[in-house]
């Protein structure tokens, strides 16, 4: 077991889809004890890097070395609807139980082997290695650990004979996370692990992740989580020297990222100025230094010598300028790409004063119980609560997508927009541009071009929707809502899957303009800065 690699290593990884490179020359060393966060805009390649590191996808070139036991949590979990929670836990504990059984078998064989037996030394060595591995895994505590993990992630009260098909999407995601924490793999890869976690579960996950001895690489939008667990951050957004690794947490990264961007912009501007000056020098030096005139009478004797010297100076200056231009071309500093900036100052449209939606004694059996709620025309409401409290159900009732017992009254002709947690488009083969135009209608799409919103890059507009990342699909769904601002905008976990920069801009837009905004969310960073009303279910 000692010859098995413990670090996760990637060297010059390249991965292309279609004609574009999603990952270009990526390298990483993740040693045991390091917790490395991958950050960047949606589509920067975070999920692709994790798939490559996990072995779920193969690079076009480059090499990856990984420990034998790698755990991988990805955003879109596939599951067997008929399997039970107990089945998932048994699978997570199978290796530990098999290791303990092997340890017992080796113990029995040792007890039956004479001291003089030549094979006893090999048995002792195998037993010692297996015992050390079991101790590292805390194997004897595995079943109790499983119960503790389920409880910590809010699944402790669910009967273990429940099938996965009967669980919500959030519960299935937490169960997948629980199975990895129970396994304690040598390396752990996590893609958006705090989605669907409330405060208690997020704090539990932070403690668990920080206690794991192996290498951890994670991609997360959760700014509070990045701040709490990461020892390093790797920014996959374009940079002058490629992906940049920062030591420290998210707060430290933000300051360094701004400084790095400013340095890049300054270096690029200085190089452009130098290139233009050299072009002028190479093109005009001859005319400036040696005007076309003949010798005067009093300088005829020395004219040829001086003219030759002047021409030599001209040639040298031109050569030097040309040589420097060639050098700049070979080592050109790339132009800093214009970052995506959400350009909507208001997410909602104007509406008449008064109450938009009124709820009285609303009941959705097993999902929601609410005595009273009035949403005013200028409401800014944050809905919080533990998992299963009914936040998503409440938004569906407010949107009119879910029938409920009790009184529900809406203003006549009210326009409502709902951003759900799961973004699905009926035609994944249709391009982003066509999806936008077909959904909004040609006239509205022309009046508010998708490129004007700052949510998706120009290069992504011609891609099929099915080729977008989860975060990019959410950006498209958000664009469709704000391009025709509703009077009432309902956002279910709006910061899930979005880049930290966009989360900041989205939060700023929520607080401005007419209309009403209701947000259901766990995002601790958002909640700390929320200025409106809060409803805890």
Short mmCIF file of C-alpha atoms in Angstrom, two decimals:
data_model
loop_
_atom_site.label_atom_id
_atom_site.label_comp_id
_atom_site.label_asym_id
_atom_site.label_seq_id
_atom_site.Cartn_x
_atom_site.Cartn_y
_atom_site.Cartn_z
CA UNK A 1 0.00 0.00 0.00
CA UNK A 2 2.93 2.35 0.54
CA UNK A 3 3.67 2.59 -3.20
CA UNK A 4 0.15 3.91 -3.97
CA UNK A 5 0.29 7.66 -4.75
CA UNK A 6 -1.31 9.88 -2.11
CA UNK A 7 -1.18 13.16 -4.05
CA UNK A 8 -3.39 14.10 -6.98
CA UNK A 9 -1.27 15.34 -9.88
CA UNK A 10 -2.25 16.84 -13.24
CA UNK A 11 0.27 17.89 -15.88
CA UNK A 12 -0.54 20.04 -18.93
CA UNK A 13 -4.12 18.81 -19.29
CA UNK A 14 -5.96 19.76 -22.48
CA UNK A 15 -9.63 19.01 -23.14
CA UNK A 16 -11.63 20.25 -26.10
CA UNK A 17 -15.29 20.04 -26.99
CA UNK A 18 -16.14 20.74 -30.61
CA UNK A 19 -13.80 23.45 -31.83
CA UNK A 20 -13.14 25.07 -28.46
CA UNK A 21 -10.69 24.23 -25.69
CA UNK A 22 -12.40 24.17 -22.33
CA UNK A 23 -9.22 23.18 -20.47
CA UNK A 24 -5.92 24.36 -21.94
CA UNK A 25 -2.64 23.26 -20.37
CA UNK A 26 -3.94 22.90 -16.81
CA UNK A 27 -1.55 21.60 -14.13
CA UNK A 28 -2.19 20.94 -10.45
CA UNK A 29 -0.53 19.35 -7.46
CA UNK A 30 -2.96 18.49 -4.65
CA UNK A 31 -1.09 16.98 -1.71
CA UNK A 32 -2.71 15.34 1.32
CA UNK A 33 -4.04 18.00 3.66
CA UNK A 34 -4.46 20.64 0.96
CA UNK A 35 -7.98 21.85 0.21
CA UNK A 36 -7.96 23.53 -3.17
CA UNK A 37 -10.92 25.54 -4.45
CA UNK A 38 -11.53 25.96 -8.19
CA UNK A 39 -13.20 29.25 -9.02
CA UNK A 40 -14.03 31.18 -12.18
CA UNK A 41 -16.88 32.24 -14.39
CA UNK A 42 -19.49 29.69 -15.47
CA UNK A 43 -18.02 27.74 -18.37
CA UNK A 44 -14.41 28.33 -17.27
CA UNK A 45 -13.94 24.56 -16.97
CA UNK A 46 -14.31 23.85 -13.23
CA UNK A 47 -16.60 20.84 -13.62
CA UNK A 48 -14.57 19.57 -16.60
CA UNK A 49 -11.37 19.68 -14.53
CA UNK A 50 -13.05 17.72 -11.73
CA UNK A 51 -14.34 15.09 -14.18
CA UNK A 52 -10.83 14.71 -15.61
CA UNK A 53 -9.24 14.44 -12.17
CA UNK A 54 -11.83 11.82 -11.18
CA UNK A 55 -11.29 9.75 -14.34
CA UNK A 56 -14.92 10.26 -15.43
CA UNK A 57 -13.57 11.90 -18.59
CA UNK A 58 -10.25 11.59 -20.40
CA UNK A 59 -7.97 14.47 -21.47
CA UNK A 60 -6.99 14.98 -25.09
CA UNK A 61 -3.40 15.33 -23.90
CA UNK A 62 -1.48 15.58 -20.64
CA UNK A 63 -1.26 13.19 -17.71
CA UNK A 64 -3.06 12.61 -14.42
CA UNK A 65 -1.84 10.61 -11.43
CA UNK A 66 -4.37 9.87 -8.74
CA UNK A 67 -4.69 7.78 -5.57
CA UNK A 68 -6.44 4.44 -5.97
CA UNK A 69 -9.43 5.62 -3.94
CA UNK A 70 -10.93 8.85 -5.28
CA UNK A 71 -14.37 10.08 -4.24
CA UNK A 72 -16.26 12.32 -6.65
CA UNK A 73 -19.42 14.35 -6.05
CA UNK A 74 -20.77 15.91 -9.24
CA UNK A 75 -23.58 18.38 -9.81
CA UNK A 76 -25.98 16.17 -11.75
CA UNK A 77 -26.22 12.90 -9.85
CA UNK A 78 -27.52 9.79 -11.58
CA UNK A 79 -29.31 7.35 -9.30
CA UNK A 80 -31.28 4.10 -9.27
CA UNK A 81 -34.79 5.12 -8.24
CA UNK A 82 -35.46 1.69 -6.71
CA UNK A 83 -32.38 1.70 -4.46
CA UNK A 84 -32.83 2.55 -0.80
CA UNK A 85 -30.86 4.76 1.57
CA UNK A 86 -29.61 1.57 3.25
CA UNK A 87 -28.31 0.32 -0.12
CA UNK A 88 -26.33 3.52 -0.63
CA UNK A 89 -24.81 3.31 2.84
CA UNK A 90 -23.95 -0.37 2.39
CA UNK A 91 -22.13 0.53 -0.80
CA UNK A 92 -20.23 3.31 0.96
CA UNK A 93 -19.23 0.99 3.81
CA UNK A 94 -18.50 -2.09 1.70
CA UNK A 95 -14.75 -1.45 1.35
CA UNK A 96 -14.35 -0.73 5.07
CA UNK A 97 -16.27 -3.89 6.00
CA UNK A 98 -14.30 -5.94 3.49
CA UNK A 99 -11.06 -4.57 4.97
CA UNK A 100 -12.12 -5.55 8.49
CA UNK A 101 -13.11 -9.02 7.26
CA UNK A 102 -9.70 -9.40 5.61
CA UNK A 103 -8.02 -8.27 8.82
CA UNK A 104 -9.95 -10.95 10.71
CA UNK A 105 -8.94 -13.60 8.16
CA UNK A 106 -5.28 -12.62 8.47
CA UNK A 107 -5.57 -12.73 12.27
CA UNK A 108 -6.98 -16.28 12.14
CA UNK A 109 -4.24 -17.41 9.75
CA UNK A 110 -1.55 -15.92 12.00
CA UNK A 111 -2.98 -17.71 15.02
CA UNK A 112 -2.73 -21.00 13.12
CA UNK A 113 0.78 -20.40 11.80
CA UNK A 114 3.78 -21.67 13.73
CA UNK A 115 6.54 -19.26 14.70
CA UNK A 116 9.02 -21.19 12.55
CA UNK A 117 6.81 -21.17 9.47
CA UNK A 118 8.70 -19.40 6.62
CA UNK A 119 5.49 -17.73 5.44
CA UNK A 120 4.76 -16.13 8.80
CA UNK A 121 6.86 -13.01 8.11
CA UNK A 122 4.83 -12.24 4.97
CA UNK A 123 1.60 -12.78 6.89
CA UNK A 124 2.75 -10.44 9.66
CA UNK A 125 3.66 -7.79 7.10
CA UNK A 126 0.25 -8.07 5.35
CA UNK A 127 -1.52 -7.94 8.72
CA UNK A 128 0.44 -4.84 9.81
CA UNK A 129 -0.31 -2.98 6.56
CA UNK A 130 -3.99 -3.91 6.70
CA UNK A 131 -4.19 -2.86 10.36
CA UNK A 132 -2.54 0.49 9.62
CA UNK A 133 -4.97 1.09 6.75
CA UNK A 134 -7.97 0.23 8.97
CA UNK A 135 -6.72 2.62 11.65
CA UNK A 136 -6.25 5.41 9.10
CA UNK A 137 -9.81 4.83 7.87
CA UNK A 138 -11.18 4.66 11.44
CA UNK A 139 -12.81 1.47 10.21
CA UNK A 140 -14.20 0.29 13.56
CA UNK A 141 -16.11 3.57 13.90
CA UNK A 142 -17.57 3.46 10.36
CA UNK A 143 -21.16 2.50 11.19
CA UNK A 144 -21.44 5.06 13.96
CA UNK A 145 -19.83 7.61 11.64
CA UNK A 146 -22.47 6.86 9.00
CA UNK A 147 -25.25 7.69 11.45
CA UNK A 148 -23.48 10.87 12.54
CA UNK A 149 -23.01 12.00 8.93
CA UNK A 150 -26.65 11.36 8.05
CA UNK A 151 -27.74 13.34 11.09
CA UNK A 152 -25.31 16.17 10.32
CA UNK A 153 -26.58 16.52 6.76
CA UNK A 154 -30.23 16.56 7.79
CA UNK A 155 -31.08 12.98 6.74
CA UNK A 156 -31.16 11.35 10.16
CA UNK A 157 -34.94 11.31 10.46
CA UNK A 158 -35.59 9.60 7.11
CA UNK A 159 -36.22 5.82 7.30
CA UNK A 160 -33.41 3.93 5.62
CA UNK A 161 -35.83 1.79 3.64
CA UNK A 162 -36.97 4.87 1.69
CA UNK A 163 -36.21 4.58 -2.01
CA UNK A 164 -34.14 7.21 -3.78
CA UNK A 165 -37.01 7.83 -6.16
CA UNK A 166 -39.14 9.03 -3.24
CA UNK A 167 -36.55 11.58 -2.09
CA UNK A 168 -36.33 15.19 -3.25
CA UNK A 169 -33.44 16.28 -5.45
CA UNK A 170 -31.84 18.03 -2.49
CA UNK A 171 -32.12 14.92 -0.31
CA UNK A 172 -30.52 12.77 -3.00
CA UNK A 173 -27.67 15.27 -3.33
CA UNK A 174 -27.07 15.23 0.43
CA UNK A 175 -27.17 11.42 0.45
CA UNK A 176 -24.51 11.30 -2.27
CA UNK A 177 -22.37 13.66 -0.19
CA UNK A 178 -22.97 11.57 2.94
CA UNK A 179 -21.82 8.39 1.20
CA UNK A 180 -18.48 10.06 0.33
CA UNK A 181 -17.91 11.37 3.84
CA UNK A 182 -18.64 7.92 5.23
CA UNK A 183 -16.13 6.35 2.82
CA UNK A 184 -13.32 8.82 3.67
CA UNK A 185 -11.52 8.35 0.32
CA UNK A 186 -7.83 9.18 -0.15
CA UNK A 187 -8.75 12.09 -2.41
CA UNK A 188 -12.07 13.90 -2.57
CA UNK A 189 -13.46 15.88 -5.52
CA UNK A 190 -16.54 18.00 -4.83
CA UNK A 191 -18.61 19.93 -7.37
CA UNK A 192 -20.87 22.50 -5.67
CA UNK A 193 -21.11 20.50 -2.42
CA UNK A 194 -23.13 23.08 -0.44
CA UNK A 195 -26.08 23.16 -2.84
CA UNK A 196 -29.16 22.02 -0.89
CA UNK A 197 -27.45 22.48 2.51
CA UNK A 198 -28.90 24.64 5.26
CA UNK A 199 -26.72 26.43 7.82
CA UNK A 200 -26.39 23.47 10.16
CA UNK A 201 -25.51 21.04 7.39
CA UNK A 202 -23.06 23.49 5.78
CA UNK A 203 -21.25 23.99 9.11
CA UNK A 204 -21.13 20.20 9.57
CA UNK A 205 -19.69 19.74 6.08
CA UNK A 206 -17.03 22.39 6.71
CA UNK A 207 -15.88 20.55 9.84
CA UNK A 208 -15.86 17.18 8.07
CA UNK A 209 -13.91 18.46 5.06
CA UNK A 210 -11.32 20.22 7.22
CA UNK A 211 -10.80 17.01 9.24
CA UNK A 212 -10.15 14.75 6.24
CA UNK A 213 -6.45 13.90 5.84
CA UNK A 214 -6.42 13.44 2.06
CA UNK A 215 -6.21 15.86 -0.85
CA UNK A 216 -9.43 17.75 -1.61
CA UNK A 217 -10.27 19.67 -4.79
CA UNK A 218 -13.63 21.44 -4.94
CA UNK A 219 -15.59 23.81 -7.14
CA UNK A 220 -18.06 26.03 -5.33
CA UNK A 221 -20.07 29.22 -5.75
CA UNK A 222 -20.44 29.41 -1.96
CA UNK A 223 -18.25 32.30 -0.86
CA UNK A 224 -18.67 31.54 2.85
CA UNK A 225 -17.70 27.87 2.29
CA UNK A 226 -14.63 28.81 0.24
CA UNK A 227 -13.60 31.19 3.01
CA UNK A 228 -14.00 28.52 5.69
CA UNK A 229 -12.26 25.48 4.16
CA UNK A 230 -9.80 26.36 1.38
CA UNK A 231 -6.04 26.41 1.90
CA UNK A 232 -5.55 27.41 -1.78
CA UNK A 233 -7.64 28.76 -4.65
CA UNK A 234 -7.05 28.22 -8.37
CA UNK A 235 -8.66 30.82 -10.62
CA UNK A 236 -9.57 29.35 -14.02
CA UNK A 237 -10.60 32.67 -15.54
CA UNK A 238 -8.26 33.91 -18.30
CA UNK A 239 -5.02 35.39 -16.96
CA UNK A 240 -1.83 36.60 -18.58
CA UNK A 241 0.15 33.55 -17.41
CA UNK A 242 -2.68 30.98 -17.41
CA UNK A 243 -4.57 29.66 -14.34
CA UNK A 244 -3.32 31.33 -11.15
CA UNK A 245 -3.01 29.60 -7.78
CA UNK A 246 -3.53 31.75 -4.70
CA UNK A 247 -2.65 30.73 -1.18
CA UNK A 248 -5.30 31.53 1.39
CA UNK A 249 -9.07 31.83 1.62
CA UNK A 250 -11.64 33.56 -0.57
CA UNK A 251 -11.37 36.95 1.14
CA UNK A 252 -7.61 37.05 0.52
CA UNK A 253 -8.16 35.93 -3.07
CA UNK A 254 -10.56 38.78 -3.83
CA UNK A 255 -7.97 41.43 -3.00
CA UNK A 256 -5.16 39.67 -4.90
CA UNK A 257 -7.42 39.03 -7.90
CA UNK A 258 -8.19 42.72 -8.25
CA UNK A 259 -4.50 43.60 -7.99
CA UNK A 260 -3.57 40.91 -10.54
CA UNK A 261 -6.13 42.21 -13.03
CA UNK A 262 -4.83 45.76 -12.64
CA UNK A 263 -1.23 44.59 -13.20
CA UNK A 264 -2.27 42.69 -16.35
CA UNK A 265 -4.15 45.67 -17.77
CA UNK A 266 -1.19 47.97 -17.02
CA UNK A 267 1.36 45.60 -18.61
CA UNK A 268 -0.81 45.20 -21.70
CA UNK A 269 -1.28 48.97 -22.09
CA UNK A 270 2.48 49.60 -21.68
CA UNK A 271 3.30 46.96 -24.30
CA UNK A 272 0.81 48.45 -26.75
CA UNK A 273 2.35 51.89 -26.28
CA UNK A 274 5.85 50.51 -26.81
CA UNK A 275 4.77 48.58 -29.92
CA UNK A 276 3.24 51.71 -31.46
CA UNK A 277 6.36 53.78 -30.66
CA UNK A 278 8.61 51.16 -32.25
CA UNK A 279 6.46 51.03 -35.38
CA UNK A 280 6.73 54.80 -35.71
CA UNK A 281 10.48 54.67 -35.10
CA UNK A 282 11.09 51.95 -37.68
CA UNK A 283 8.93 53.68 -40.26
CA UNK A 284 10.07 57.29 -39.92
CA UNK A 285 13.65 57.24 -38.62
CA UNK A 286 15.24 57.33 -42.05
CA UNK A 287 13.25 60.37 -43.16
CA UNK A 288 13.76 62.15 -39.84
CA UNK A 289 17.53 61.58 -39.45
CA UNK A 290 18.66 61.91 -43.10
CA UNK A 291 16.59 64.34 -45.16
CA UNK A 292 17.11 64.07 -48.88
CA UNK A 293 19.45 66.98 -49.62
CA UNK A 294 22.69 67.36 -51.49
CA UNK A 295 26.03 68.55 -50.06
CA UNK A 296 26.70 72.26 -49.60
CA UNK A 297 29.80 73.81 -51.21
CA UNK A 298 31.65 74.09 -47.91
CA UNK A 299 31.09 70.40 -46.96
CA UNK A 300 31.75 68.59 -50.21
CA UNK A 301 35.04 67.13 -49.02
CA UNK A 302 33.52 65.41 -45.93
CA UNK A 303 30.03 64.78 -47.18
CA UNK A 304 30.50 61.16 -48.22
CA UNK A 305 32.02 60.19 -44.87
CA UNK A 306 29.28 61.90 -42.88
CA UNK A 307 26.55 60.54 -45.12
CA UNK A 308 27.82 57.01 -44.64
CA UNK A 309 27.93 57.49 -40.90
CA UNK A 310 24.36 58.83 -40.86
CA UNK A 311 23.09 55.95 -42.99
CA UNK A 312 24.79 53.50 -40.64
CA UNK A 313 23.02 55.13 -37.67
CA UNK A 314 19.71 54.96 -39.51
CA UNK A 315 20.15 51.28 -40.33
CA UNK A 316 21.11 50.45 -36.76
CA UNK A 317 18.07 52.24 -35.30
CA UNK A 318 15.72 50.59 -37.76
CA UNK A 319 17.23 47.16 -37.05
CA UNK A 320 16.97 47.68 -33.29
CA UNK A 321 13.33 48.77 -33.56
CA UNK A 322 12.47 45.83 -35.83
CA UNK A 323 14.27 43.37 -33.54
CA UNK A 324 12.37 44.66 -30.49
CA UNK A 325 9.08 44.47 -32.41
CA UNK A 326 9.81 40.85 -33.31
CA UNK A 327 10.55 40.09 -29.66
CA UNK A 328 7.28 41.68 -28.53
CA UNK A 329 5.36 39.66 -31.12
CA UNK A 330 6.93 36.40 -29.91
CA UNK A 331 6.14 37.11 -26.26
CA UNK A 332 2.98 39.13 -26.70
CA UNK A 333 0.93 39.82 -23.56
CA UNK A 334 -2.64 38.74 -24.38
CA UNK A 335 -5.31 41.39 -24.15
CA UNK A 336 -7.27 41.06 -20.89
CA UNK A 337 -10.70 39.73 -21.92
CA UNK A 338 -13.63 41.86 -20.94
CA UNK A 339 -15.17 40.11 -17.92
CA UNK A 340 -18.89 39.31 -17.94
CA UNK A 341 -20.75 41.99 -16.04
CA UNK A 342 -24.46 41.70 -15.27
CA UNK A 343 -25.87 44.86 -16.82
CA UNK A 344 -29.38 44.84 -15.42
CA UNK A 345 -29.87 47.44 -12.68
CA UNK A 346 -33.43 46.23 -12.00
CA UNK A 347 -34.79 42.68 -12.13
CA UNK A 348 -38.50 43.54 -12.02
CA UNK A 349 -40.97 45.77 -13.83
CA UNK A 350 -43.23 48.49 -12.45
CA UNK A 351 -46.57 47.62 -10.92
CA UNK A 352 -49.39 49.41 -9.15
CA UNK A 353 -49.09 49.92 -5.41
CA UNK A 354 -50.76 47.48 -3.06
CA UNK A 355 -50.61 43.74 -2.44
CA UNK A 356 -49.59 41.48 -5.32
CA UNK A 357 -50.23 38.10 -3.65
CA UNK A 358 -52.05 37.30 -0.43
CA UNK A 359 -51.91 33.87 1.29
CA UNK A 360 -54.12 32.79 4.19
CA UNK A 361 -53.98 29.41 5.98
CA UNK A 362 -52.17 27.80 3.07
CA UNK A 363 -51.48 24.07 3.29
CA UNK A 364 -49.65 21.70 0.94
CA UNK A 365 -49.83 18.35 2.79
CA UNK A 366 -46.42 17.17 3.88
CA UNK A 367 -44.66 20.16 2.30
CA UNK A 368 -45.88 23.53 3.54
CA UNK A 369 -47.92 25.10 6.31
CA UNK A 370 -48.25 28.88 6.31
CA UNK A 371 -50.84 30.96 8.16
CA UNK A 372 -50.37 34.33 6.51
CA UNK A 373 -48.21 36.12 3.93
CA UNK A 374 -48.73 39.33 1.97
CA UNK A 375 -46.33 40.27 -0.81
CA UNK A 376 -46.44 43.99 -1.53
CA UNK A 377 -45.67 45.74 -4.82
CA UNK A 378 -42.19 46.75 -3.64
CA UNK A 379 -41.44 43.67 -1.52
CA UNK A 380 -37.89 42.41 -0.96
CA UNK A 381 -38.45 39.14 0.91
CA UNK A 382 -35.91 36.48 1.82
CA UNK A 383 -37.40 33.07 2.67
CA UNK A 384 -35.16 30.90 4.84
CA UNK A 385 -35.49 27.66 6.76
CA UNK A 386 -34.09 24.18 7.07
CA UNK A 387 -34.19 21.70 4.22
CA UNK A 388 -37.72 20.41 3.76
CA UNK A 389 -39.31 23.45 5.43
CA UNK A 390 -41.16 24.30 2.21
CA UNK A 391 -39.21 27.18 0.66
CA UNK A 392 -39.41 25.89 -2.94
CA UNK A 393 -43.02 24.85 -2.36
CA UNK A 394 -43.90 28.38 -1.23
CA UNK A 395 -42.38 29.88 -4.38
CA UNK A 396 -44.34 27.42 -6.55
CA UNK A 397 -47.57 28.43 -4.76
CA UNK A 398 -46.78 32.15 -5.20
CA UNK A 399 -46.10 31.52 -8.90
CA UNK A 400 -49.40 29.67 -9.35
CA UNK A 401 -47.63 26.50 -10.43
CA UNK A 402 -48.78 24.47 -7.43
CA UNK A 403 -52.30 24.24 -6.03
CA UNK A 404 -52.67 24.61 -2.28
CA UNK A 405 -55.43 24.32 0.28
CA UNK A 406 -56.45 27.67 1.77
CA UNK A 407 -56.76 31.19 0.43
CA UNK A 408 -54.53 32.41 -2.41
CA UNK A 409 -55.36 35.75 -4.01
CA UNK A 410 -53.35 37.43 -6.79
CA UNK A 411 -53.63 40.84 -8.35
CA UNK A 412 -55.40 40.60 -11.69
CA UNK A 413 -53.07 40.21 -14.67
CA UNK A 414 -50.01 39.83 -12.42
CA UNK A 415 -46.86 38.87 -14.35
CA UNK A 416 -44.70 36.39 -12.45
CA UNK A 417 -41.24 35.00 -13.20
CA UNK A 418 -39.80 31.95 -11.40
CA UNK A 419 -36.17 30.82 -11.46
CA UNK A 420 -36.25 27.20 -10.30
CA UNK A 421 -33.32 25.24 -8.92
CA UNK A 422 -33.28 22.75 -11.79
CA UNK A 423 -32.91 24.43 -15.18
CA UNK A 424 -34.16 22.26 -18.04
CA UNK A 425 -34.73 23.32 -21.65
CA UNK A 426 -37.02 21.32 -23.92
CA UNK A 427 -34.70 21.57 -26.93
CA UNK A 428 -31.09 20.99 -25.77
CA UNK A 429 -30.02 20.81 -29.43
CA UNK A 430 -31.16 24.39 -30.08
CA UNK A 431 -28.52 27.12 -29.82
CA UNK A 432 -28.48 29.64 -27.00
CA UNK A 433 -29.34 32.47 -29.40
CA UNK A 434 -32.27 30.56 -30.92
CA UNK A 435 -33.58 29.45 -27.53
CA UNK A 436 -33.57 33.05 -26.36
CA UNK A 437 -35.36 34.29 -29.47
CA UNK A 438 -37.92 31.45 -29.59
CA UNK A 439 -38.80 31.77 -25.90
CA UNK A 440 -39.10 35.56 -25.78
CA UNK A 441 -40.38 36.14 -29.30
CA UNK A 442 -38.39 37.84 -32.04
CA UNK A 443 -39.51 41.39 -31.28
CA UNK A 444 -38.58 41.27 -27.59
CA UNK A 445 -35.31 39.40 -28.25
CA UNK A 446 -34.35 42.12 -30.72
CA UNK A 447 -35.30 44.90 -28.31
CA UNK A 448 -33.20 43.34 -25.51
CA UNK A 449 -30.30 41.44 -27.16
CA UNK A 450 -28.95 38.61 -25.04
CA UNK A 451 -25.43 39.97 -25.41
CA UNK A 452 -26.56 43.25 -23.80
CA UNK A 453 -27.32 41.55 -20.47
CA UNK A 454 -23.75 40.47 -19.71
CA UNK A 455 -24.78 36.96 -18.65
CA UNK A 456 -23.26 34.90 -21.48
CA UNK A 457 -20.24 35.57 -23.66
CA UNK A 458 -20.58 36.16 -27.40
CA UNK A 459 -18.72 32.89 -28.05
CA UNK A 460 -21.42 30.90 -26.21
CA UNK A 461 -24.43 32.26 -28.11
CA UNK A 462 -24.02 29.81 -31.00
CA UNK A 463 -23.54 26.74 -28.79
CA UNK A 464 -26.32 24.18 -28.25
CA UNK A 465 -27.99 24.64 -24.88
CA UNK A 466 -27.21 21.02 -24.02
CA UNK A 467 -23.48 21.80 -24.22
CA UNK A 468 -23.63 24.55 -21.59
CA UNK A 469 -22.49 24.06 -18.03
CA UNK A 470 -25.12 23.95 -15.27
CA UNK A 471 -24.20 27.52 -14.32
CA UNK A 472 -24.45 28.75 -17.91
CA UNK A 473 -27.90 27.22 -18.25
CA UNK A 474 -28.95 29.08 -15.11
CA UNK A 475 -27.56 32.30 -16.59
CA UNK A 476 -29.70 31.72 -19.69
CA UNK A 477 -32.79 31.06 -17.57
CA UNK A 478 -32.13 34.27 -15.63
CA UNK A 479 -31.67 36.20 -18.89
CA UNK A 480 -35.06 35.02 -20.12
CA UNK A 481 -36.67 36.37 -16.94
CA UNK A 482 -35.01 39.77 -16.74
CA UNK A 483 -35.24 40.47 -20.50
CA UNK A 484 -39.00 40.91 -19.90
CA UNK A 485 -39.02 41.94 -16.23
CA UNK A 486 -42.05 40.56 -14.34
CA UNK A 487 -43.89 42.43 -11.63
CA UNK A 488 -43.10 39.60 -9.20
CA UNK A 489 -39.79 37.76 -9.49
CA UNK A 490 -39.30 34.52 -7.53
CA UNK A 491 -35.75 33.19 -7.20
CA UNK A 492 -35.09 29.71 -5.79
CA UNK A 493 -31.49 29.46 -4.55
CA UNK A 494 -30.41 32.04 -7.15
CA UNK A 495 -26.70 31.92 -6.27
CA UNK A 496 -26.41 28.16 -6.78
CA UNK A 497 -24.08 27.33 -9.70
CA UNK A 498 -23.29 30.98 -10.43
CA UNK A 499 -19.84 32.50 -10.23
CA UNK A 500 -19.06 34.54 -7.09
CA UNK A 501 -18.72 37.72 -9.18
CA UNK A 502 -22.18 37.29 -10.70
CA UNK A 503 -23.64 36.52 -7.27
CA UNK A 504 -22.38 39.91 -6.03
CA UNK A 505 -23.88 41.71 -9.04
CA UNK A 506 -27.18 39.83 -8.80
CA UNK A 507 -27.51 40.76 -5.14
CA UNK A 508 -26.98 44.43 -5.98
CA UNK A 509 -29.69 44.29 -8.68
CA UNK A 510 -32.20 42.69 -6.29
CA UNK A 511 -32.25 45.75 -4.11
CA UNK A 512 -33.01 48.30 -6.82
CA UNK A 513 -35.98 49.21 -8.99
CA UNK A 514 -39.74 48.70 -8.91
CA UNK A 515 -41.63 45.42 -8.57
CA UNK A 516 -41.29 42.67 -5.96
CA UNK A 517 -38.54 40.09 -5.41
CA UNK A 518 -38.90 36.97 -3.27
CA UNK A 519 -35.76 34.88 -2.74
CA UNK A 520 -35.54 31.43 -1.18
CA UNK A 521 -31.99 30.63 -0.20
CA UNK A 522 -29.38 29.16 2.09
CA UNK A 523 -26.56 31.42 0.89
CA UNK A 524 -24.98 32.70 4.10
CA UNK A 525 -23.04 35.43 2.30
CA UNK A 526 -26.28 36.80 0.78
CA UNK A 527 -28.19 36.58 4.04
CA UNK A 528 -25.57 38.54 5.96
CA UNK A 529 -26.08 41.50 3.63
CA UNK A 530 -29.85 41.23 3.02
CA UNK A 531 -31.59 44.57 3.51
CA UNK A 532 -35.24 43.50 3.14
CA UNK A 533 -37.70 41.44 5.13
CA UNK A 534 -37.00 37.83 6.14
CA UNK A 535 -39.50 34.99 6.56
CA UNK A 536 -38.25 31.84 8.26
CA UNK A 537 -40.32 28.72 7.62
#
